[in-house]
mmCIF file of C-alpha atoms in Angstrom:
data_model
loop_
_atom_site.group_PDB
_atom_site.id
_atom_site.type_symbol
_atom_site.label_atom_id
_atom_site.label_comp_id
_atom_site.label_asym_id
_atom_site.label_seq_id
_atom_site.Cartn_x
_atom_site.Cartn_y
_atom_site.Cartn_z
ATOM 1 C CA MET K 21 0.021 0.005 -0.018
ATOM 2 C CA PRO K 22 1.391 3.429 -0.940
ATOM 3 C CA THR K 23 1.959 5.927 1.845
ATOM 4 C CA ALA K 24 -1.079 8.223 1.848
ATOM 5 C CA ASP K 25 -0.680 12.042 1.954
ATOM 6 C CA PRO K 26 -1.447 12.931 5.586
ATOM 7 C CA ARG K 27 -3.406 15.927 4.530
ATOM 8 C CA ALA K 28 -5.738 13.784 2.250
ATOM 9 C CA VAL K 29 -6.146 11.371 5.063
ATOM 10 C CA ALA K 30 -7.086 14.238 7.385
ATOM 11 C CA SER K 31 -9.690 15.753 5.054
ATOM 12 C CA SER K 32 -11.199 12.374 4.262
ATOM 13 C CA ALA K 33 -11.499 11.715 8.051
ATOM 14 C CA LEU K 34 -13.090 15.074 8.510
ATOM 15 C CA ALA K 35 -15.600 14.176 5.819
ATOM 16 C CA GLN K 36 -16.338 10.739 7.294
ATOM 17 C CA GLY K 37 -16.644 12.014 10.814
ATOM 18 C CA SER K 38 -19.084 14.768 9.964
ATOM 19 C CA ARG K 39 -21.081 12.305 7.931
ATOM 20 C CA TYR K 40 -21.819 9.974 10.819
ATOM 21 C CA ALA K 41 -22.500 12.736 13.278
ATOM 22 C CA LEU K 42 -25.021 14.220 10.980
ATOM 23 C CA GLU K 43 -26.570 10.812 10.254
ATOM 24 C CA ILE K 44 -27.375 10.323 13.962
ATOM 25 C CA VAL K 45 -29.124 13.727 14.137
ATOM 26 C CA ALA K 46 -30.931 13.290 10.780
ATOM 27 C CA GLY K 47 -31.919 9.696 11.566
ATOM 28 C CA THR K 48 -33.596 10.857 14.885
ATOM 29 C CA ALA K 49 -35.357 13.715 13.104
ATOM 30 C CA VAL K 50 -36.638 11.605 10.251
ATOM 31 C CA GLY K 51 -37.758 8.934 12.621
ATOM 32 C CA GLY K 52 -39.534 11.465 14.854
ATOM 33 C CA PHE K 53 -41.256 13.003 11.814
ATOM 34 C CA LEU K 54 -42.432 9.656 10.489
ATOM 35 C CA GLY K 55 -43.793 8.680 14.002
ATOM 36 C CA TRP K 56 -45.588 11.973 14.326
ATOM 37 C CA GLN K 57 -47.225 11.498 10.935
ATOM 38 C CA LEU K 58 -48.192 7.957 11.838
ATOM 39 C CA ASP K 59 -49.756 9.186 15.066
ATOM 40 C CA ARG K 60 -51.886 11.647 13.064
ATOM 41 C CA TRP K 61 -53.048 8.828 10.767
ATOM 42 C CA LEU K 62 -53.696 6.149 13.400
ATOM 43 C CA GLY K 63 -54.538 8.385 16.275
ATOM 44 C CA THR K 64 -52.077 6.663 18.594
ATOM 45 C CA LYS K 65 -50.515 9.843 19.986
ATOM 46 C CA PRO K 66 -47.814 9.788 21.368
ATOM 47 C CA TRP K 67 -46.634 6.156 21.079
ATOM 48 C CA MET K 68 -45.616 5.998 17.382
ATOM 49 C CA ALA K 69 -43.597 9.207 17.604
ATOM 50 C CA LEU K 70 -41.717 7.837 20.665
ATOM 51 C CA LEU K 71 -41.090 4.484 18.950
ATOM 52 C CA PHE K 72 -39.841 5.966 15.785
ATOM 53 C CA LEU K 73 -37.769 8.544 17.476
ATOM 54 C CA LEU K 74 -35.911 5.717 19.131
ATOM 55 C CA LEU K 75 -35.723 3.657 15.885
ATOM 56 C CA GLY K 76 -34.321 6.695 14.142
ATOM 57 C CA LEU K 77 -31.585 7.099 16.842
ATOM 58 C CA VAL K 78 -30.784 3.388 16.527
ATOM 59 C CA ALA K 79 -30.461 3.752 12.779
ATOM 60 C CA GLY K 80 -28.016 6.658 13.166
ATOM 61 C CA PHE K 81 -25.940 4.649 15.704
ATOM 62 C CA MET K 82 -26.011 1.511 13.578
ATOM 63 C CA ASN K 83 -24.472 3.384 10.699
ATOM 64 C CA LEU K 84 -21.789 4.671 12.989
ATOM 65 C CA MET K 85 -21.132 1.175 14.348
ATOM 66 C CA ARG K 86 -20.839 -0.365 10.901
ATOM 67 C CA ALA K 87 -18.403 2.349 9.793
ATOM 68 C CA VAL K 88 -16.286 1.796 12.942
ATOM 69 C CA ASN K 89 -16.286 -2.014 12.368
ATOM 70 C CA ARG K 90 -15.229 -1.427 8.728
ATOM 71 C CA GLU K 91 -12.482 0.830 9.676
ATOM 72 C CA ALA K 92 -11.379 -1.658 12.368
ATOM 73 C CA ALA K 93 -11.296 -4.452 9.885
ATOM 74 C CA ILE K 94 -9.062 -2.334 7.497
ATOM 75 C CA VAL K 95 -6.690 -1.388 10.339
ATOM 76 C CA ASN K 96 -6.458 -5.001 11.591
ATOM 77 C CA ALA K 97 -5.827 -6.389 8.114
ATOM 78 C CA GLU K 98 -2.900 -3.917 7.481
ATOM 79 C CA PRO K 99 0.470 -5.326 8.263
ATOM 80 C CA VAL K 100 2.341 -3.178 10.695
ATOM 81 C CA PRO K 101 5.321 -1.556 8.872
ATOM 82 C CA PRO K 102 8.658 -2.455 10.351
ATOM 83 C CA GLY K 103 10.132 -0.063 12.860
ATOM 84 C CA VAL K 104 6.754 1.223 13.994
ATOM 85 C CA ALA K 105 5.629 0.291 17.518
ATOM 86 C CA PRO K 106 1.998 -0.693 17.549
ATOM 87 C CA ASP K 107 1.135 1.898 20.236
ATOM 88 C CA GLN K 108 2.315 4.796 18.102
ATOM 89 C CA GLU K 109 -0.363 4.278 15.596
ATOM 90 C CA GLY K 110 -2.812 7.117 14.984
ATOM 91 C CA GLN K 111 -0.515 9.930 15.930
ATOM 92 C CA MET F 15 -24.198 47.815 10.176
ATOM 93 C CA ALA F 16 -25.430 45.155 7.759
ATOM 94 C CA SER F 17 -26.649 41.956 9.231
ATOM 95 C CA PRO F 18 -24.444 38.887 8.642
ATOM 96 C CA LEU F 19 -27.448 37.236 7.168
ATOM 97 C CA GLU F 20 -27.997 39.863 4.481
ATOM 98 C CA GLN F 21 -25.598 38.023 2.104
ATOM 99 C CA PHE F 22 -28.227 35.217 1.744
ATOM 100 C CA GLU F 23 -31.078 37.403 0.694
ATOM 101 C CA LEU F 24 -32.635 36.759 -2.731
ATOM 102 C CA HIS F 25 -33.296 39.662 -5.008
ATOM 103 C CA LYS F 26 -35.468 39.452 -8.110
ATOM 104 C CA LEU F 27 -33.563 40.577 -11.154
ATOM 105 C CA VAL F 28 -36.275 39.754 -13.659
ATOM 106 C CA THR F 29 -39.772 39.353 -12.317
ATOM 107 C CA ALA F 30 -41.647 36.484 -13.997
ATOM 108 C CA ASP F 31 -44.882 34.718 -13.238
ATOM 109 C CA VAL F 32 -45.997 31.516 -14.926
ATOM 110 C CA MET F 33 -49.567 30.255 -14.096
ATOM 111 C CA GLY F 34 -49.468 31.724 -10.555
ATOM 112 C CA TYR F 35 -45.953 30.297 -9.857
ATOM 113 C CA ASP F 36 -43.243 32.826 -9.105
ATOM 114 C CA VAL F 37 -40.364 31.903 -11.487
ATOM 115 C CA SER F 38 -38.466 35.194 -11.235
ATOM 116 C CA PHE F 39 -34.785 35.249 -12.226
ATOM 117 C CA THR F 40 -33.053 35.891 -8.893
ATOM 118 C CA ASN F 41 -29.382 36.697 -7.952
ATOM 119 C CA SER F 42 -29.185 32.960 -6.954
ATOM 120 C CA ALA F 43 -30.261 31.931 -10.422
ATOM 121 C CA MET F 44 -27.827 34.314 -11.970
ATOM 122 C CA PHE F 45 -24.868 32.883 -10.029
ATOM 123 C CA MET F 46 -25.965 29.471 -11.038
ATOM 124 C CA VAL F 47 -25.723 30.558 -14.649
ATOM 125 C CA VAL F 48 -22.302 32.106 -13.914
ATOM 126 C CA THR F 49 -21.169 28.792 -12.324
ATOM 127 C CA VAL F 50 -22.312 26.749 -15.333
ATOM 128 C CA VAL F 51 -20.697 29.161 -17.764
ATOM 129 C CA LEU F 52 -17.411 29.197 -15.930
ATOM 130 C CA VAL F 53 -17.366 25.372 -15.596
ATOM 131 C CA GLY F 54 -18.112 25.176 -19.337
ATOM 132 C CA LEU F 55 -15.337 27.658 -20.265
ATOM 133 C CA PHE F 56 -12.857 25.905 -17.936
ATOM 134 C CA LEU F 57 -13.499 22.603 -19.606
ATOM 135 C CA VAL F 58 -13.923 23.674 -23.159
ATOM 136 C CA LEU F 59 -11.006 26.139 -23.350
ATOM 137 C CA GLY F 60 -8.794 23.760 -21.451
ATOM 138 C CA MET F 61 -9.396 20.972 -23.985
ATOM 139 C CA ARG F 62 -9.645 23.140 -27.084
ATOM 140 C CA ASN F 63 -6.183 22.391 -28.315
ATOM 141 C CA ALA F 64 -5.889 18.947 -26.639
ATOM 142 C CA LYS F 65 -2.337 17.560 -27.157
ATOM 143 C CA LEU F 66 -0.836 14.244 -26.273
ATOM 144 C CA ILE F 67 1.516 16.073 -23.957
ATOM 145 C CA PRO F 68 -0.868 18.375 -22.065
ATOM 146 C CA GLY F 69 -0.192 22.041 -21.136
ATOM 147 C CA ARG F 70 -0.994 23.312 -17.704
ATOM 148 C CA TRP F 71 -4.679 24.047 -18.328
ATOM 149 C CA GLN F 72 -5.231 20.714 -19.990
ATOM 150 C CA THR F 73 -3.557 19.012 -17.059
ATOM 151 C CA ALA F 74 -5.871 20.753 -14.662
ATOM 152 C CA VAL F 75 -8.995 19.564 -16.519
ATOM 153 C CA GLU F 76 -7.690 15.998 -17.031
ATOM 154 C CA SER F 77 -6.545 15.632 -13.396
ATOM 155 C CA MET F 78 -10.026 16.721 -12.198
ATOM 156 C CA HIS F 79 -11.736 14.220 -14.507
ATOM 157 C CA GLU F 80 -9.305 11.433 -13.470
ATOM 158 C CA PHE F 81 -10.064 12.296 -9.800
ATOM 159 C CA VAL F 82 -13.775 11.659 -10.388
ATOM 160 C CA VAL F 83 -13.104 8.606 -12.420
ATOM 161 C CA GLY F 84 -10.891 7.240 -9.658
ATOM 162 C CA MET F 85 -13.578 7.927 -7.076
ATOM 163 C CA VAL F 86 -16.292 6.242 -9.171
ATOM 164 C CA ASP F 87 -14.063 3.179 -9.814
ATOM 165 C CA GLU F 88 -13.225 2.876 -6.133
ATOM 166 C CA ASN F 89 -16.758 3.201 -4.918
ATOM 167 C CA ILE F 90 -18.878 1.639 -7.589
ATOM 168 C CA GLY F 91 -16.576 -0.440 -9.722
ATOM 169 C CA PRO F 92 -16.719 -1.237 -13.435
ATOM 170 C CA ASN F 93 -20.513 -0.881 -13.545
ATOM 171 C CA GLY F 94 -20.240 2.758 -12.537
ATOM 172 C CA ARG F 95 -18.393 4.015 -15.580
ATOM 173 C CA LYS F 96 -21.429 5.215 -17.397
ATOM 174 C CA TYR F 97 -22.387 7.394 -14.373
ATOM 175 C CA VAL F 98 -19.005 9.240 -14.540
ATOM 176 C CA PRO F 99 -20.474 12.211 -16.496
ATOM 177 C CA PHE F 100 -23.261 12.720 -13.968
ATOM 178 C CA ILE F 101 -20.920 12.587 -10.986
ATOM 179 C CA PHE F 102 -18.393 14.823 -12.802
ATOM 180 C CA ALA F 103 -20.980 17.429 -13.670
ATOM 181 C CA LEU F 104 -22.250 17.370 -10.093
ATOM 182 C CA PHE F 105 -18.837 17.672 -8.564
ATOM 183 C CA MET F 106 -17.747 20.471 -10.869
ATOM 184 C CA PHE F 107 -20.984 22.493 -10.263
ATOM 185 C CA VAL F 108 -20.876 22.190 -6.544
ATOM 186 C CA LEU F 109 -17.122 22.938 -6.442
ATOM 187 C CA PHE F 110 -17.317 25.968 -8.648
ATOM 188 C CA ALA F 111 -20.537 27.256 -6.839
ATOM 189 C CA ASN F 112 -18.733 26.982 -3.473
ATOM 190 C CA LEU F 113 -15.576 28.662 -4.706
ATOM 191 C CA ILE F 114 -17.420 31.466 -6.520
ATOM 192 C CA GLY F 115 -19.288 32.128 -3.322
ATOM 193 C CA LEU F 116 -16.022 33.041 -1.588
ATOM 194 C CA ILE F 117 -15.370 35.948 -4.008
ATOM 195 C CA PRO F 118 -16.433 39.156 -2.261
ATOM 196 C CA PHE F 119 -19.919 40.402 -3.328
ATOM 197 C CA ALA F 120 -20.607 37.031 -4.992
ATOM 198 C CA PHE F 121 -23.691 35.053 -4.019
ATOM 199 C CA THR F 122 -23.298 31.389 -2.748
ATOM 200 C CA THR F 123 -26.026 29.330 -4.352
ATOM 201 C CA THR F 124 -25.140 26.312 -2.342
ATOM 202 C CA SER F 125 -25.864 28.212 0.913
ATOM 203 C CA HIS F 126 -29.625 27.728 0.232
ATOM 204 C CA LEU F 127 -31.318 24.548 1.446
ATOM 205 C CA ALA F 128 -33.711 24.825 -1.436
ATOM 206 C CA VAL F 129 -30.902 24.350 -3.965
ATOM 207 C CA THR F 130 -28.990 21.580 -2.133
ATOM 208 C CA PHE F 131 -32.188 19.731 -1.295
ATOM 209 C CA ALA F 132 -33.255 19.852 -4.935
ATOM 210 C CA PHE F 133 -29.950 18.199 -5.841
ATOM 211 C CA ALA F 134 -30.216 15.673 -3.037
ATOM 212 C CA SER F 135 -33.772 14.700 -3.720
ATOM 213 C CA PHE F 136 -32.974 14.310 -7.415
ATOM 214 C CA ILE F 137 -30.120 11.988 -6.525
ATOM 215 C CA PHE F 138 -32.337 10.052 -4.112
ATOM 216 C CA LEU F 139 -35.118 9.547 -6.688
ATOM 217 C CA LEU F 140 -32.381 8.595 -9.300
ATOM 218 C CA CYS F 141 -31.036 5.918 -6.901
ATOM 219 C CA ILE F 142 -34.461 4.396 -6.458
ATOM 220 C CA ALA F 143 -35.161 4.457 -10.224
ATOM 221 C CA ILE F 144 -31.839 2.836 -11.040
ATOM 222 C CA GLY F 145 -32.352 0.289 -8.355
ATOM 223 C CA PHE F 146 -35.724 -0.824 -9.593
ATOM 224 C CA ALA F 147 -34.596 -0.655 -13.200
ATOM 225 C CA ARG F 148 -31.646 -2.944 -12.533
ATOM 226 C CA HIS F 149 -32.992 -5.279 -9.863
ATOM 227 C CA GLY F 150 -36.766 -5.011 -10.057
ATOM 228 C CA LEU F 151 -38.514 -5.910 -6.851
ATOM 229 C CA HIS F 152 -35.315 -7.579 -5.592
ATOM 230 C CA PHE F 153 -34.140 -4.011 -4.821
ATOM 231 C CA PHE F 154 -36.088 -4.264 -1.529
ATOM 232 C CA SER F 155 -33.448 -6.623 -0.239
ATOM 233 C CA LEU F 156 -31.444 -3.384 0.419
ATOM 234 C CA PHE F 157 -33.424 -3.168 3.543
ATOM 235 C CA VAL F 158 -32.512 -6.677 4.752
ATOM 236 C CA PRO F 159 -28.853 -6.884 5.765
ATOM 237 C CA PRO F 160 -27.220 -10.275 5.335
ATOM 238 C CA GLN F 161 -27.294 -12.746 8.325
ATOM 239 C CA THR F 162 -30.206 -11.118 9.992
ATOM 240 C CA PRO F 163 -31.941 -13.394 12.662
ATOM 241 C CA ILE F 164 -35.610 -13.823 11.590
ATOM 242 C CA VAL F 165 -36.812 -12.610 14.968
ATOM 243 C CA LEU F 166 -35.204 -9.230 14.470
ATOM 244 C CA LEU F 167 -36.244 -8.875 10.837
ATOM 245 C CA PRO F 168 -39.256 -6.445 11.291
ATOM 246 C CA LEU F 169 -37.158 -4.211 13.532
ATOM 247 C CA ILE F 170 -34.100 -4.160 11.313
ATOM 248 C CA VAL F 171 -36.174 -3.490 8.199
ATOM 249 C CA MET F 172 -37.820 -0.547 9.922
ATOM 250 C CA ILE F 173 -34.437 0.849 10.998
ATOM 251 C CA GLU F 174 -32.927 0.317 7.561
ATOM 252 C CA MET F 175 -35.819 2.101 5.980
ATOM 253 C CA ILE F 176 -35.458 5.161 8.248
ATOM 254 C CA SER F 177 -31.753 5.177 7.545
ATOM 255 C CA PHE F 178 -32.547 5.051 3.824
ATOM 256 C CA LEU F 179 -34.945 7.966 4.110
ATOM 257 C CA THR F 180 -32.426 10.113 5.934
ATOM 258 C CA ARG F 181 -30.092 10.182 2.867
ATOM 259 C CA PRO F 182 -31.546 13.189 0.987
ATOM 260 C CA LEU F 183 -31.698 15.126 4.307
ATOM 261 C CA THR F 184 -28.120 14.433 5.392
ATOM 262 C CA LEU F 185 -26.774 15.039 1.831
ATOM 263 C CA SER F 186 -28.468 18.401 1.480
ATOM 264 C CA VAL F 187 -28.041 19.704 5.059
ATOM 265 C CA ARG F 188 -24.342 18.928 5.175
ATOM 266 C CA LEU F 189 -23.523 21.067 2.121
ATOM 267 C CA PHE F 190 -25.963 23.805 3.104
ATOM 268 C CA ALA F 191 -24.930 23.988 6.728
ATOM 269 C CA ASN F 192 -21.218 24.064 5.974
ATOM 270 C CA MET F 193 -21.526 26.932 3.482
ATOM 271 C CA THR F 194 -23.977 28.945 5.475
ATOM 272 C CA ALA F 195 -22.026 28.658 8.741
ATOM 273 C CA GLY F 196 -18.741 29.545 7.200
ATOM 274 C CA HIS F 197 -20.111 32.559 5.404
ATOM 275 C CA ILE F 198 -21.870 33.867 8.526
ATOM 276 C CA LEU F 199 -18.539 33.557 10.456
ATOM 277 C CA LEU F 200 -16.596 35.398 7.753
ATOM 278 C CA LYS F 201 -19.222 38.253 7.858
ATOM 279 C CA VAL F 202 -19.280 38.426 11.677
ATOM 280 C CA PHE F 203 -15.531 38.825 11.915
ATOM 281 C CA ALA F 204 -15.486 41.286 9.035
ATOM 282 C CA GLY F 205 -18.094 43.343 11.058
ATOM 283 C CA PHE F 206 -15.666 43.271 14.048
ATOM 284 C CA ILE F 207 -12.903 44.734 11.861
ATOM 285 C CA ILE F 208 -15.190 47.678 10.743
ATOM 286 C CA SER F 209 -16.559 48.486 14.172
ATOM 287 C CA LEU F 210 -13.242 48.216 16.035
ATOM 288 C CA GLY F 211 -11.501 50.193 13.285
ATOM 289 C CA LEU F 212 -14.050 53.038 13.598
ATOM 290 C CA ALA F 213 -13.937 53.034 17.385
ATOM 291 C CA GLY F 214 -10.643 55.081 17.294
ATOM 292 C CA GLY F 215 -7.710 55.191 19.662
ATOM 293 C CA ILE F 216 -6.348 51.902 21.042
ATOM 294 C CA TRP F 217 -9.342 49.989 19.615
ATOM 295 C CA SER F 218 -8.287 50.686 16.002
ATOM 296 C CA ALA F 219 -5.041 48.778 16.690
ATOM 297 C CA VAL F 220 -6.923 45.858 18.108
ATOM 298 C CA ALA F 221 -8.825 45.590 14.849
ATOM 299 C CA VAL F 222 -5.783 43.687 13.446
ATOM 300 C CA LEU F 223 -6.826 40.647 15.494
ATOM 301 C CA PRO F 224 -10.238 39.936 13.795
ATOM 302 C CA MET F 225 -8.448 40.704 10.496
ATOM 303 C CA ALA F 226 -5.890 37.898 11.136
ATOM 304 C CA MET F 227 -8.791 35.655 12.164
ATOM 305 C CA ASN F 228 -10.650 36.413 8.993
ATOM 306 C CA ILE F 229 -7.638 35.567 6.912
ATOM 307 C CA ALA F 230 -7.339 32.257 8.632
ATOM 308 C CA LEU F 231 -11.074 31.548 8.300
ATOM 309 C CA TYR F 232 -10.790 32.282 4.627
ATOM 310 C CA ALA F 233 -8.190 29.590 4.216
ATOM 311 C CA LEU F 234 -10.402 27.274 6.140
ATOM 312 C CA GLU F 235 -13.403 28.112 3.997
ATOM 313 C CA LEU F 236 -11.391 27.301 0.832
ATOM 314 C CA LEU F 237 -10.631 23.862 2.365
ATOM 315 C CA VAL F 238 -14.356 23.389 3.345
ATOM 316 C CA SER F 239 -15.525 24.406 -0.165
ATOM 317 C CA VAL F 240 -13.346 21.729 -1.804
ATOM 318 C CA VAL F 241 -13.931 19.071 0.888
ATOM 319 C CA GLN F 242 -17.710 19.483 0.796
ATOM 320 C CA ALA F 243 -17.820 19.323 -2.969
ATOM 321 C CA TYR F 244 -15.740 16.116 -2.753
ATOM 322 C CA VAL F 245 -18.040 14.668 -0.022
ATOM 323 C CA PHE F 246 -21.171 15.519 -1.997
ATOM 324 C CA ALA F 247 -19.825 13.618 -5.006
ATOM 325 C CA LEU F 248 -18.466 10.766 -2.846
ATOM 326 C CA LEU F 249 -21.740 10.236 -1.091
ATOM 327 C CA THR F 250 -23.601 10.239 -4.386
ATOM 328 C CA CYS F 251 -21.171 7.477 -5.515
ATOM 329 C CA VAL F 252 -21.853 5.504 -2.282
ATOM 330 C CA TYR F 253 -25.621 5.847 -2.702
ATOM 331 C CA LEU F 254 -25.491 4.889 -6.399
ATOM 332 C CA ASN F 255 -23.333 1.870 -5.552
ATOM 333 C CA ASP F 256 -26.158 0.548 -3.296
ATOM 334 C CA SER F 257 -28.586 0.843 -6.196
ATOM 335 C CA ILE F 258 -26.160 -0.630 -8.900
ATOM 336 C CA ASN F 259 -24.453 -3.424 -6.971
ATOM 337 C CA LEU F 260 -26.936 -4.932 -4.500
ATOM 338 C CA SER F 261 -24.606 -6.741 -2.129
ATOM 339 C CA HIS F 262 -26.705 -9.977 -1.997
#
């Protein structure tokens, strides 16, 4: 694997990080909105809103967890280059 | 002093009305036209005398195109090649709109949620259309991750659907929020320079501080403009990939 430009790595990390942070917020918002609409349809106020708010939050965190697992798999698969102590990674 | 939000106001340049709908040509629309014209000039003039050994301008155009091709290859694979023109056009438009917005007195079209959400909802509908065209009803398996226990299936499908529905929102809000926040910050610090500079005495000397801050912020905004254009194109690739290559 070629050594990546640290600035490119940093901006890609910035992009990824902001993406998952936003997905948690948007997931909760969309879930809450869906539940609120369902309540108006079914007349089950406030149960659907509460349920879907939670589901939206879970959806946001599930995306984050998947991304973390994917990154972890990449990091674990990478051979440690010679001369680099394992605890110096990520500095 | 002018409000930092004044830069986002729409002004009608040509008032028009079609069947009760306001379709006036605004300053936002004008800067969209400027963006398209500049992108067109950049590409056409750069490739006018295309040579085997490219000059500076041709290299700039080619490296941008290769960047997008690389991104599509990495995220979609060989099936994504025919979507390169779409992604490239999207990337160039957003990049140029962001950068033009940084020129003083220019209007930032991407700082309006109406604009970014129109893009995002078009991409969202396109992903659904491509998904159904390529996979038919099998496209619904997007909502069923592999190795899901049957007991959890209804819950997981619901969560996956909400996560799918957030896509147009996250895509549009990210670009809009980044551009709007950055431009408000620039205007607020610019306001500090003026008010401190006019205060007289020792305060005028202090005005150098917000000035230095504004220069630093400007560099940051340049980075944000490029990164957000890249992210917008990248996420479009990621979403298209889900529609083109269903994983199972």
